[in-house]
CSV table of C-alpha atoms in Angstrom, one decimal:
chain,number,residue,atom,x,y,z
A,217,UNK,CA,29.1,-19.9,7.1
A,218,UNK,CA,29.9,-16.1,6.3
A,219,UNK,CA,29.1,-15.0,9.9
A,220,UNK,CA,32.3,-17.2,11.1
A,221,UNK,CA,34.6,-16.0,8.0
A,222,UNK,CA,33.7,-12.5,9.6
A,223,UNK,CA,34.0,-12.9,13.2
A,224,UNK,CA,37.2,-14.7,12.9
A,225,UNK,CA,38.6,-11.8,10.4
A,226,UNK,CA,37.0,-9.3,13.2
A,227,UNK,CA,38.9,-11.3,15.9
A,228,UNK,CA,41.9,-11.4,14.3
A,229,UNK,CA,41.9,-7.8,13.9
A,230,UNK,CA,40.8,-7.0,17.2
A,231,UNK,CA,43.7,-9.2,18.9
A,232,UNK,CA,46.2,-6.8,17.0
A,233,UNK,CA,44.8,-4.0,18.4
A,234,UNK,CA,44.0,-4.5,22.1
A,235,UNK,CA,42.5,-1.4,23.3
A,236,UNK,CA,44.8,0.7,26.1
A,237,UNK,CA,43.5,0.6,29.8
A,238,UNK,CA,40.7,1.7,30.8
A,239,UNK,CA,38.9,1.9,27.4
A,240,UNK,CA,36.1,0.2,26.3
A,241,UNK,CA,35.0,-0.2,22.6
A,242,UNK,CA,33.1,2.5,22.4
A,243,UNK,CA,33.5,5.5,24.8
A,244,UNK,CA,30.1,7.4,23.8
A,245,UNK,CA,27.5,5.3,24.7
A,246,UNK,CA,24.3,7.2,25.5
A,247,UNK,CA,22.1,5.3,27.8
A,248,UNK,CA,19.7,5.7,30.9
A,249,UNK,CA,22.6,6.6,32.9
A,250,UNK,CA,24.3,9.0,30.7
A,251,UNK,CA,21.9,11.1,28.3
A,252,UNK,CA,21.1,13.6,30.7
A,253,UNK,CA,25.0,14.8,30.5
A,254,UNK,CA,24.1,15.6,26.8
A,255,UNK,CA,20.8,17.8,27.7
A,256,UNK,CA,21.5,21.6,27.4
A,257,UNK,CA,20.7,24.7,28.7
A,258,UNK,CA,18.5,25.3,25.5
A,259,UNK,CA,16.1,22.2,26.4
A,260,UNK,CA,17.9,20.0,23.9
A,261,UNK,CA,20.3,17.0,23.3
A,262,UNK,CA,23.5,17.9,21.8
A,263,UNK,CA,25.4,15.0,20.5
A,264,UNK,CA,28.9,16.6,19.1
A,265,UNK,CA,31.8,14.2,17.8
A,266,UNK,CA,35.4,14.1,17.1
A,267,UNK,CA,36.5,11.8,14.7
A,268,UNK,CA,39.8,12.9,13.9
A,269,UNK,CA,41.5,11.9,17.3
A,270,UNK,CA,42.1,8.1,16.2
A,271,UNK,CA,42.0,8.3,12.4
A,272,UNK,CA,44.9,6.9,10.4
A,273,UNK,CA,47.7,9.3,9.1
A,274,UNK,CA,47.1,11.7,11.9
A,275,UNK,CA,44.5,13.9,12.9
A,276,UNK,CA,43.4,16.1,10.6
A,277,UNK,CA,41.8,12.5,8.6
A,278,UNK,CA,38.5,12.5,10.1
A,279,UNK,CA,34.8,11.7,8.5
A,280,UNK,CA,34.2,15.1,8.9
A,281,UNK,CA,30.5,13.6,9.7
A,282,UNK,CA,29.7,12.0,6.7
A,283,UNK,CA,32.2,8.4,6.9
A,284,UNK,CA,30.7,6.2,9.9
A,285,UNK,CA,31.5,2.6,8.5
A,286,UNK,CA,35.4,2.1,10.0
A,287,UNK,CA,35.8,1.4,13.9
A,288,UNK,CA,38.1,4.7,14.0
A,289,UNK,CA,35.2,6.6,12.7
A,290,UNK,CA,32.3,4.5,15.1
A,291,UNK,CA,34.7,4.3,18.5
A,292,UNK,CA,34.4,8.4,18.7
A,293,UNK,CA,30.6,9.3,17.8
A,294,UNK,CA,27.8,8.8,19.8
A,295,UNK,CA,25.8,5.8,20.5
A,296,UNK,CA,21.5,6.2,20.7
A,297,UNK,CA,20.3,3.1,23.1
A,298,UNK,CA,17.1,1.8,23.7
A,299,UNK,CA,17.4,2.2,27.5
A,300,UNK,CA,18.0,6.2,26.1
A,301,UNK,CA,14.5,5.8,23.6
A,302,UNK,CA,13.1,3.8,26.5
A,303,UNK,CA,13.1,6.8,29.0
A,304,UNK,CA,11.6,9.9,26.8
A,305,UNK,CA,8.4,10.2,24.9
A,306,UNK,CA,10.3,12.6,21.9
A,307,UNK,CA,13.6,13.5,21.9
A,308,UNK,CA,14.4,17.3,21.0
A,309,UNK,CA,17.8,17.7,19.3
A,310,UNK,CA,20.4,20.7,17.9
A,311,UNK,CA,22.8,20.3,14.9
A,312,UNK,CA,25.6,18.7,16.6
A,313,UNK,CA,29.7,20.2,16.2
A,314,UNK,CA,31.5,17.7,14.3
A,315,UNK,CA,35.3,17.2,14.1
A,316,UNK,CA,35.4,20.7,15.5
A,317,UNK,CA,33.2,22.3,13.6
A,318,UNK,CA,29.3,23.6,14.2
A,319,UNK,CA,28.4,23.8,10.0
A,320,UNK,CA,26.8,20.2,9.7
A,321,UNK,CA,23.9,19.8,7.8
A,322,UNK,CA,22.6,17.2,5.2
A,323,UNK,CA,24.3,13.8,5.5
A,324,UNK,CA,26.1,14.3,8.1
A,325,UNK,CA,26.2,11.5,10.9
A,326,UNK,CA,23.7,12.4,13.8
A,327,UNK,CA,25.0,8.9,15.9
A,328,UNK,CA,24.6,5.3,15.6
A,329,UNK,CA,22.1,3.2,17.3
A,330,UNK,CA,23.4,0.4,19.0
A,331,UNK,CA,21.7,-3.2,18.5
A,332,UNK,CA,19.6,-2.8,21.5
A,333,UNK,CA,18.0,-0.3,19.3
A,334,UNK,CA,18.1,-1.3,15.8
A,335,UNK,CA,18.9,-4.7,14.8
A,336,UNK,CA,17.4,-6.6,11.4
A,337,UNK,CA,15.7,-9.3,12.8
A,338,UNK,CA,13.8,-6.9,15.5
A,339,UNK,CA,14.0,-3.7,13.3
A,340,UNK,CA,10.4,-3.2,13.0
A,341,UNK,CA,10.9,-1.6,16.7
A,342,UNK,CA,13.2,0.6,15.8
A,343,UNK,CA,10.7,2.6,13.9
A,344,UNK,CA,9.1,3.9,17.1
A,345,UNK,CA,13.0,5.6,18.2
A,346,UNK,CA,13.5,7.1,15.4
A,347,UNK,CA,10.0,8.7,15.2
A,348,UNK,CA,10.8,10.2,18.4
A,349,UNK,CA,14.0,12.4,17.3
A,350,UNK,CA,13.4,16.0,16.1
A,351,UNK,CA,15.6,19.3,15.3
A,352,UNK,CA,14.4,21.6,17.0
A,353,UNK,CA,15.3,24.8,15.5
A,354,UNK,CA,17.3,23.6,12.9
A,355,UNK,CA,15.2,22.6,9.6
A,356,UNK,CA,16.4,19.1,8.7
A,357,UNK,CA,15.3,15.3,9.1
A,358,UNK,CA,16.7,12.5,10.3
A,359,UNK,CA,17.2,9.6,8.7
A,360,UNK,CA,17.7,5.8,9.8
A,361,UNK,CA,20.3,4.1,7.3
A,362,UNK,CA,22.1,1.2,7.0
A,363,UNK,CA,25.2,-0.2,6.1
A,364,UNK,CA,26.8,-3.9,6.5
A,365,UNK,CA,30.2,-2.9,8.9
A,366,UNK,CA,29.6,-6.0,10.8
A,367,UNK,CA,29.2,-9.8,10.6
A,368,UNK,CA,25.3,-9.6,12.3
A,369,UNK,CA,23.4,-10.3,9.4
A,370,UNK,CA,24.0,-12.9,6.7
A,371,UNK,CA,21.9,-14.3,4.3
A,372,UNK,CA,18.6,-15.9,5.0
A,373,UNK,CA,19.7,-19.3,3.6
A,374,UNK,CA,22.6,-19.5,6.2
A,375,UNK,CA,21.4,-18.1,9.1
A,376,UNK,CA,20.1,-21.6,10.7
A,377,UNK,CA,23.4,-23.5,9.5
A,378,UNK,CA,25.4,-20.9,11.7
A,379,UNK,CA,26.6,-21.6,15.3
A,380,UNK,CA,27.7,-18.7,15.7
A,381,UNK,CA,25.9,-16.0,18.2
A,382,UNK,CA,22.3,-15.9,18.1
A,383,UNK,CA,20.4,-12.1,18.0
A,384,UNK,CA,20.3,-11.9,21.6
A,385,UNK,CA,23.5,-13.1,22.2
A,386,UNK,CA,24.6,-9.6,20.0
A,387,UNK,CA,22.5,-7.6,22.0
A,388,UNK,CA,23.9,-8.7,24.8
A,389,UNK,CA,27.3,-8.9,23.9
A,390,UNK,CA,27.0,-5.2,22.9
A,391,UNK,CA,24.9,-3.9,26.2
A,392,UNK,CA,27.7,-4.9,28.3
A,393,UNK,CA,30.7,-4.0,25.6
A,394,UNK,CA,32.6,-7.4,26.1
A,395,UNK,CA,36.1,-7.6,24.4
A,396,UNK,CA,36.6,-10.1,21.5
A,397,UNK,CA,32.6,-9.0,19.5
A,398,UNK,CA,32.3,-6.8,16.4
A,399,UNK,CA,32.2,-3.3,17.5
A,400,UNK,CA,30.6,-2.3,14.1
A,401,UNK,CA,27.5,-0.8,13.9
A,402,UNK,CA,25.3,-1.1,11.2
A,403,UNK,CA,22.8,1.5,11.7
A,404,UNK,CA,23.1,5.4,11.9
A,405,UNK,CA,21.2,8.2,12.0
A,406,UNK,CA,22.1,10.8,9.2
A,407,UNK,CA,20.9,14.5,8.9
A,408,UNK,CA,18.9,15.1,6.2
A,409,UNK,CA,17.4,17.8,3.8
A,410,UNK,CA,14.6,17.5,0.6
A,411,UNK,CA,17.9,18.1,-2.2
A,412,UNK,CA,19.8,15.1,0.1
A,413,UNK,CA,16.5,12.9,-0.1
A,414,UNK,CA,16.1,13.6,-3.8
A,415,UNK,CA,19.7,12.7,-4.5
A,416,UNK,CA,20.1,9.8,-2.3
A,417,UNK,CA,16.7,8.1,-1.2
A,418,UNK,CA,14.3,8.4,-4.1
A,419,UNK,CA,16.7,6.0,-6.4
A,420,UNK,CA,16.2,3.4,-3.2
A,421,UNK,CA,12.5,3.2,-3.2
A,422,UNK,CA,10.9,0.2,-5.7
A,423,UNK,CA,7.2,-0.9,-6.1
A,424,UNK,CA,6.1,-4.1,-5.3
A,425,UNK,CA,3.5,-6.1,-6.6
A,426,UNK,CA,-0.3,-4.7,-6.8
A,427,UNK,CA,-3.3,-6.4,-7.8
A,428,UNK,CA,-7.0,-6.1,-7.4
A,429,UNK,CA,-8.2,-7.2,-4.2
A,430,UNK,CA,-10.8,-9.4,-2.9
A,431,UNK,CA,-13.4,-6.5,-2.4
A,432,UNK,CA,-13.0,-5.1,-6.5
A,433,UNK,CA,-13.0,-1.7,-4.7
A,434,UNK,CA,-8.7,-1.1,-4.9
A,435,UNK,CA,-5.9,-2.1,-6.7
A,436,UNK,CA,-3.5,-2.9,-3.1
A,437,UNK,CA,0.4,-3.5,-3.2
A,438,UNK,CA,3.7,-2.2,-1.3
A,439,UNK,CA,6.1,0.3,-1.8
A,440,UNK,CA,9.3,-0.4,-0.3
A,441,UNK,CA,12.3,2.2,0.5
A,442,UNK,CA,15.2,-0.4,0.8
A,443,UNK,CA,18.0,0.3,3.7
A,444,UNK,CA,16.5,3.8,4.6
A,445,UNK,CA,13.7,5.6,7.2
A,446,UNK,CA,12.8,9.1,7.5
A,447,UNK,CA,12.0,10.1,10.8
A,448,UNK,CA,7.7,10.3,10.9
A,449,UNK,CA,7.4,9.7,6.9
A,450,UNK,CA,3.8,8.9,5.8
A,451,UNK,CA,2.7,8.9,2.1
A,452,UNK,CA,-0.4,10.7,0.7
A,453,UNK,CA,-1.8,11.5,-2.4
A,454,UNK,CA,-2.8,14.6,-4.1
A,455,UNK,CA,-5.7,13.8,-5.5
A,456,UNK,CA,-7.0,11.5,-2.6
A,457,UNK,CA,-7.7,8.4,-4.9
A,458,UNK,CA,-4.9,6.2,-2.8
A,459,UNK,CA,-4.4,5.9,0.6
A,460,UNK,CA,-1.3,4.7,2.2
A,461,UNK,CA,-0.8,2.6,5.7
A,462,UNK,CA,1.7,3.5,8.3
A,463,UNK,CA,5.1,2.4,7.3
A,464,UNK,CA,6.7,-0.8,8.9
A,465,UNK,CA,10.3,-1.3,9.1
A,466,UNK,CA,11.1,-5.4,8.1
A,467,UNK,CA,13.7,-7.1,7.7
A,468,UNK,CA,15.3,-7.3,4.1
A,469,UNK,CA,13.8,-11.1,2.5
A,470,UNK,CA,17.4,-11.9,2.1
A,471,UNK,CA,18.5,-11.3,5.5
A,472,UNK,CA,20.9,-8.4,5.0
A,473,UNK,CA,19.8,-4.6,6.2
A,474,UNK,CA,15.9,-3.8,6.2
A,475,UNK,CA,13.5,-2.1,4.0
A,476,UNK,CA,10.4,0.1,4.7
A,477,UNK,CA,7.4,-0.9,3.7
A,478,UNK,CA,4.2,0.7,2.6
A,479,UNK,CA,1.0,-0.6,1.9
A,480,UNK,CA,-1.1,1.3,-0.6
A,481,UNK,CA,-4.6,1.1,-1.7
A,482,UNK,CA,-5.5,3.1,-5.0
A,483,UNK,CA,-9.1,3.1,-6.2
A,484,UNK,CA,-10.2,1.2,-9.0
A,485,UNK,CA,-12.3,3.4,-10.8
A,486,UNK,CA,-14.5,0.9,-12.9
A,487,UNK,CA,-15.9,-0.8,-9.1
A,488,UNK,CA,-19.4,-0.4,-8.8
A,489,UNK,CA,-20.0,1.0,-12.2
A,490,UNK,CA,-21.2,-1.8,-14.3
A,491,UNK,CA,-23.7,-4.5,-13.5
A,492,UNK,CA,-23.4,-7.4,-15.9
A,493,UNK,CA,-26.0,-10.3,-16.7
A,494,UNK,CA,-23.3,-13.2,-17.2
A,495,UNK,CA,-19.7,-13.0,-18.6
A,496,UNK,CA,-18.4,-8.7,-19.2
A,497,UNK,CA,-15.6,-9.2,-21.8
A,498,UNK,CA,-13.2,-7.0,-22.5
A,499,UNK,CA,-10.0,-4.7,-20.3
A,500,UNK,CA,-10.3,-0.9,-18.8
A,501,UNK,CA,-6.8,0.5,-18.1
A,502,UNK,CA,-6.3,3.1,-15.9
A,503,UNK,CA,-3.3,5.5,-14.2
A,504,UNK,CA,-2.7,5.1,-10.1
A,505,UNK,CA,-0.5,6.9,-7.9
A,506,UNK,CA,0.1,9.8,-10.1
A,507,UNK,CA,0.9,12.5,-7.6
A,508,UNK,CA,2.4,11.1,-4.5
A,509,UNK,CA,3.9,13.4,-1.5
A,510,UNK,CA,6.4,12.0,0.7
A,511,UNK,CA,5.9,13.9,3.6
A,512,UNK,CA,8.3,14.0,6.7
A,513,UNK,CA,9.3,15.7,9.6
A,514,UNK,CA,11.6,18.5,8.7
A,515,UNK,CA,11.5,21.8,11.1
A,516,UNK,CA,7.6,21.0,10.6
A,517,UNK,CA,6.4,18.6,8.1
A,518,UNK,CA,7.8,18.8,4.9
A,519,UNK,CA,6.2,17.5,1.7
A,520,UNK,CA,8.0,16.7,-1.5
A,521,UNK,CA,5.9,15.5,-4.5
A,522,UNK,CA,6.9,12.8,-6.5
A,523,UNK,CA,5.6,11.0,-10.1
A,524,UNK,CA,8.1,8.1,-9.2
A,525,UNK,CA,5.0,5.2,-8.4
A,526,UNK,CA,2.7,5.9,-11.1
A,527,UNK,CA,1.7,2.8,-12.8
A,528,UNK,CA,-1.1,1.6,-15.1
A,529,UNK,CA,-3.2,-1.0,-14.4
A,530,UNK,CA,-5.1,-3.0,-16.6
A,531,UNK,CA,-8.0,-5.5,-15.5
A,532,UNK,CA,-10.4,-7.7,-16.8
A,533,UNK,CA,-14.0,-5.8,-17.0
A,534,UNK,CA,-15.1,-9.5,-15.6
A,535,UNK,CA,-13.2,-9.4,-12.9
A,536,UNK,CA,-14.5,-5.9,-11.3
A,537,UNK,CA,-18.3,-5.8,-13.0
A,538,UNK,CA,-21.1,-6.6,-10.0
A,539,UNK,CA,-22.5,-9.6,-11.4
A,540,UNK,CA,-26.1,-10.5,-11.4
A,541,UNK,CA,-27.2,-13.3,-13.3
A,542,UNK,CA,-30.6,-13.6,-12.6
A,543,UNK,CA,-31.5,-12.0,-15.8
A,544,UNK,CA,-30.4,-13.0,-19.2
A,545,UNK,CA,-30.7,-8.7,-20.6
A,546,UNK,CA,-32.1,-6.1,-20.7
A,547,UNK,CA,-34.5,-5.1,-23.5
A,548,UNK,CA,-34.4,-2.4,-25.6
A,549,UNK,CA,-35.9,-0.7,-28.9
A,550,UNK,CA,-32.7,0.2,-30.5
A,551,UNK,CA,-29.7,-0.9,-31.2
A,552,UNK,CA,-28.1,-3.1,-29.7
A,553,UNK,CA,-31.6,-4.0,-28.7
A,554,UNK,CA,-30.5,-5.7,-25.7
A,555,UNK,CA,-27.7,-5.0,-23.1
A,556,UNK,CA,-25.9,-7.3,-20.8
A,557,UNK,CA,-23.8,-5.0,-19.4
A,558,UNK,CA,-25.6,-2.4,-17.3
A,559,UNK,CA,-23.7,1.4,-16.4
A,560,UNK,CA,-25.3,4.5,-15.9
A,561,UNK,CA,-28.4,5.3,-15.6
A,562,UNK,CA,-29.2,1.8,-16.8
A,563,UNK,CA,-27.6,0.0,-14.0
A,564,UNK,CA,-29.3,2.7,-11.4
A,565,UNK,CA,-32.6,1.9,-12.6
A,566,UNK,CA,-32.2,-1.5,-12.8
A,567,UNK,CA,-31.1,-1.9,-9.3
A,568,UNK,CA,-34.6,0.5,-8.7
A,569,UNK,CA,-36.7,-2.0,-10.0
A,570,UNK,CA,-37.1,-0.1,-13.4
A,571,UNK,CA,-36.5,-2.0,-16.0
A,572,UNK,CA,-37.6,-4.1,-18.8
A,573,UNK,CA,-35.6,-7.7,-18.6
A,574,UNK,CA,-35.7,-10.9,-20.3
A,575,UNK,CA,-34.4,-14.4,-18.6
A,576,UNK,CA,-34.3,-17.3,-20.6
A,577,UNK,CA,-34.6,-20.5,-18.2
A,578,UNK,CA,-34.2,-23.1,-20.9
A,579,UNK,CA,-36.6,-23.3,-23.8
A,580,UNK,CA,-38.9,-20.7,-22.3
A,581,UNK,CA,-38.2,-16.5,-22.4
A,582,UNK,CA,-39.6,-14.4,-19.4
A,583,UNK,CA,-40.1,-11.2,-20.1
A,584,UNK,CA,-40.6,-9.3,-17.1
A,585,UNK,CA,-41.5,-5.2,-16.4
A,586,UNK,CA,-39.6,-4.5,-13.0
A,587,UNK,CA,-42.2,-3.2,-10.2
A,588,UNK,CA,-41.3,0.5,-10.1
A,589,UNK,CA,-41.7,1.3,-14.3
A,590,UNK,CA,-44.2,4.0,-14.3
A,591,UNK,CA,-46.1,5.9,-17.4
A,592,UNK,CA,-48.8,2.9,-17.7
A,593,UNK,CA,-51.7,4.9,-18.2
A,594,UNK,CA,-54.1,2.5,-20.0
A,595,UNK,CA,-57.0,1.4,-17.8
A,596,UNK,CA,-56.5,-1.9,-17.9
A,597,UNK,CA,-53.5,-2.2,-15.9
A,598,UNK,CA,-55.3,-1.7,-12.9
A,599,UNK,CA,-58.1,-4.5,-13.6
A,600,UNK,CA,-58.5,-7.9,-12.1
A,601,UNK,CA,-57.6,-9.4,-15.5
A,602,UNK,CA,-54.5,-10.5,-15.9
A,603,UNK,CA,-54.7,-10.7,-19.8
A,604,UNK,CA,-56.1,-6.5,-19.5
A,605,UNK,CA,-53.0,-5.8,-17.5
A,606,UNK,CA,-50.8,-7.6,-20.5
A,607,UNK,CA,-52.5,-5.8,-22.8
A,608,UNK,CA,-51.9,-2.0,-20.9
A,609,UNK,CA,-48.4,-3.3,-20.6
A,610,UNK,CA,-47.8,-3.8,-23.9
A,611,UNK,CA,-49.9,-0.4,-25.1
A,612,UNK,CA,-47.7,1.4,-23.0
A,613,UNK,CA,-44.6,1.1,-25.5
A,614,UNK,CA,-43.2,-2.3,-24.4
A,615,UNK,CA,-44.9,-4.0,-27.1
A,616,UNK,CA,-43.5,-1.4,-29.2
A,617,UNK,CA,-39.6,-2.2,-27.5
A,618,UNK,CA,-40.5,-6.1,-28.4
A,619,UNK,CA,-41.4,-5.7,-31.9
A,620,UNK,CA,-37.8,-3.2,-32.2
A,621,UNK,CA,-35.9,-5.6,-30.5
A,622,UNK,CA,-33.9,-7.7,-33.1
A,623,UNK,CA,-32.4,-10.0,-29.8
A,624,UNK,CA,-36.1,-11.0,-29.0
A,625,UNK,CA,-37.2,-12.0,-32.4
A,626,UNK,CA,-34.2,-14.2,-32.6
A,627,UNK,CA,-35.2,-15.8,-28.8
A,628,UNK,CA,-39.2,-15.7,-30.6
A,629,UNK,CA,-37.4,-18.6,-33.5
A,630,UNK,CA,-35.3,-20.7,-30.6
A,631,UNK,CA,-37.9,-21.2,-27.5
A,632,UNK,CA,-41.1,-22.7,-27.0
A,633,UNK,CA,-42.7,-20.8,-24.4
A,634,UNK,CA,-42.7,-17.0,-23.5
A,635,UNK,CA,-44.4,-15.9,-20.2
A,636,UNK,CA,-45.1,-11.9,-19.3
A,637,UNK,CA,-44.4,-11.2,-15.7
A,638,UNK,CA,-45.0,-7.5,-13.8
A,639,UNK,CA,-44.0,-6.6,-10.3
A,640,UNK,CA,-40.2,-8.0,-11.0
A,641,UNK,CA,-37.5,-6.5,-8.5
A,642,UNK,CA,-33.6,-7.8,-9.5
A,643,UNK,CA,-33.8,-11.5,-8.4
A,644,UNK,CA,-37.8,-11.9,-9.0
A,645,UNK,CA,-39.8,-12.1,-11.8
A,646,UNK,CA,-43.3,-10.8,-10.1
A,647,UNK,CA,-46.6,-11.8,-10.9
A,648,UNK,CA,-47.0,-14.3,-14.0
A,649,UNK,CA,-49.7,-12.6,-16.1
A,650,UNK,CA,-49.8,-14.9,-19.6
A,651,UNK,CA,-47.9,-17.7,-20.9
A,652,UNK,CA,-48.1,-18.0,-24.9
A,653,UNK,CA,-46.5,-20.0,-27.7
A,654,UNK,CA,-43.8,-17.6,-30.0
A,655,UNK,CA,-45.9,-18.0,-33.0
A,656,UNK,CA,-48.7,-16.3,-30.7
A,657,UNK,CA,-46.6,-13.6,-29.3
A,658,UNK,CA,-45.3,-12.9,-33.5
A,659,UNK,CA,-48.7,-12.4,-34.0
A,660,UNK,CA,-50.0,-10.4,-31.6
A,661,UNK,CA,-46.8,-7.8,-32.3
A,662,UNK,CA,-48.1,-8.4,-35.9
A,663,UNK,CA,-51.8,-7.1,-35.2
A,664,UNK,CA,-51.5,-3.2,-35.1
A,665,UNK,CA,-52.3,-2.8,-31.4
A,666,UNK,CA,-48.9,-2.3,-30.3
């Protein structure tokens, strides 16, 4: 029950300090009624603060823009709504004066967003206000970050065991500022630079879990930036062997603050290179996400590179090979005299219909010339006889590849038949042209002809 321990703490608090007469929680509240008293002469929104007037210990205590997570900080700095988001397409800012003075810069507070406009459970919106803000002169970012001031979010495992106020009963609580809710907000926009993002936001991001995915062609997982958004940040890669999504705000899985999220798909290098007859053994390792940018909007988009995601990925050869199992290999005249696994030129042919491929079905071994293997200049391969064809086949070099072949004189001592097919493509053997018993194919390698 942690939301109740906080709301009665907050309540308890707040009926010790009622607020003087005419004053409402938060006297700053920029809305559909009230941003256009912050437009300027120079076509943009300036948001300046005070923070020192209320501060404990006098005056001169303020955040000086950078502390926003005590009510005497919050009560004086501006609050972003989503009627304000709601009404413009972007939103052109300047550096705003801060307790006085105009020399703000990285990390300093820009202004809250109230839970109309950033909330967890419907944060994902948010991402679409803060994409709209932009300096515009000044060459800095903004930044969406978040802090747990009030009692809104609560772990996961607690939220339906809670009586207390349900998400729209927040929002709506806070739209029309009623006396006795937490006036904390737990979302702010901070001004940032590349040193501030380096210091402060790279040490945040984490990679999730990446595996191959169902079409063999990437290796796919998230990246997640935990409790902070750049204004218009988009991942790329230098080399272009990743791509990246959009990023989505979500809610953190344990309920507290939100994280974004981004999707990445990195080649895998190995798809589409092999063909394999039957089981590929073996692993191929390989780097992804070496050179990542980060880019965001900074006085034009800015672009900082980053080794932080590299990983590397190792996979079963099984698991990414194009299997074809029609044939059993494919034969050759040296060593390893046949091959199961196809790359290369080998695999290109093959999927031509140039090759020279055995498939044992049982106690009988095919052995089959694929329809496009040219260089058969003996006459006979054009005649009517199917026994002349063999013959030119076999004249040609193949009968020179069989006799090499150490796999098919093994196959010669196991089966009991062996046909000769011509005209094969990758999941036919052809025309049959002779069907003989081993002992008569041993011989006829034997006799001298071939």
């Amino acid at each position: 029950m942690k939301k109740i321990t906080k709301a009665i703490a907050a309540l308890s608090a707040a009926a010790m300090m009622p607020l003087s007469s005419g004053m409402t929680a938060f006297a700053y509240k920029v809305d559909e009624t009230t941003y256009s008293d912050y437009y300027k002469n120079d076509n943009t929104y300036h948001f300046d603060y005070d923070t020192r007037k209320d501060t404990p210990n006098g005056p001169s205590n303020g955040s000086s823009g950078y502390g926003w997570n005590e009510e005497y900080y919050q009560k004086n700095m501006p609050v972003l709504t989503k009627d304000f988001f709601d009404t413009q397409t972007t939103i052109p800012l300047s550096l705003p004066n801060v307790d006085g003075s105009a020399n703000t810069g990285a990390n300093h507070v820009l202004g809250l967003l109230s839970k109309s406009a950033a909330i967890s459970p419907a944060i994902a919106d948010t991402k679409k206000y803060v994409d709209k803000l932009y300096f515009k002169k000044a060459k800095c970012g903004i930044m969406l970050e978040y802090h747990n001031n009030s009692w809104d979010d609560i772990d996961v495992e607690d939220e339906e065991m809670d009586p207390y106020l349900s998400w729209d009963d927040i929002i709506e609580e806070d739209e029309n500022e009623k006396d006795g809710f937490d006036p904390l907000y737990d979302y702010c926009l901070k001004i940032i630079d590349e040193q501030s993002i380096k210091d402060d936001v790279l040490k945040n991001f984490s990679m999730g879990t990446y595996k191959l995915d169902s079409t063999k062609m990437y290796i796919t997982g998230d990246i997640y930036l935990k409790n902070y958004y750049i204004a218009g940040m988009y991942l790329s890669s230098n080399d272009g062997s990743a791509s990246f999504d959009t990023p989505v705000l979500e809610r953190n899985p344990d309920g507290i603050g939100f994280r974004t999220r981004i999707r990445f798909r990195a080649e895998n290098p190995y798809y589409d290179r092999y063909v394999s007859f039957g089981y590929a053994p073996g692993k191929r390792s390989f780097n992804i996400l070496n050179n990542v940018n980060i880019n965001y909007v900074c006085g034009g988009i800015k672009t900082l590179e980053t080794k932080m995601f590299a990983r590397s990925v190792t996979l079963d050869l099984d698991k990414t090979v194009d299997h074809r199992n029609f044939y059993t290999c494919i034969i050759t005249g040296s060593s390893p005299y046949h091959i199961t696994l196809l790359e290369g030129n080998t695999k290109k042919d093959f999927l031509n219909n140039k090759f020279f491929a055995a498939k044992l079905d049982g106690n009988v071994l095919n052995i089959c010339l694929g329809n496009k293997n040219t260089g058969i200049s003996a006459p006979g391969w054009t005649s009517s006889s199917k026994n002349q064809q063999l013959d030119a086949m076999l004249k040609c070099g193949y009968g020179y590849t069989l006799k090499r072949s150490t796999w098919v004189s093994d196959q010669l001592d196991q089966v009991v038949k062996v046909r000769f097919y011509r005209d094969a493509n990758t999941s036919s053997m052809g025309t049959l042209l002779a069907e003989y018993s081993p002992d008569q194919v041993k011989e006829l390698l034997k006799s001298g002809k071939y």
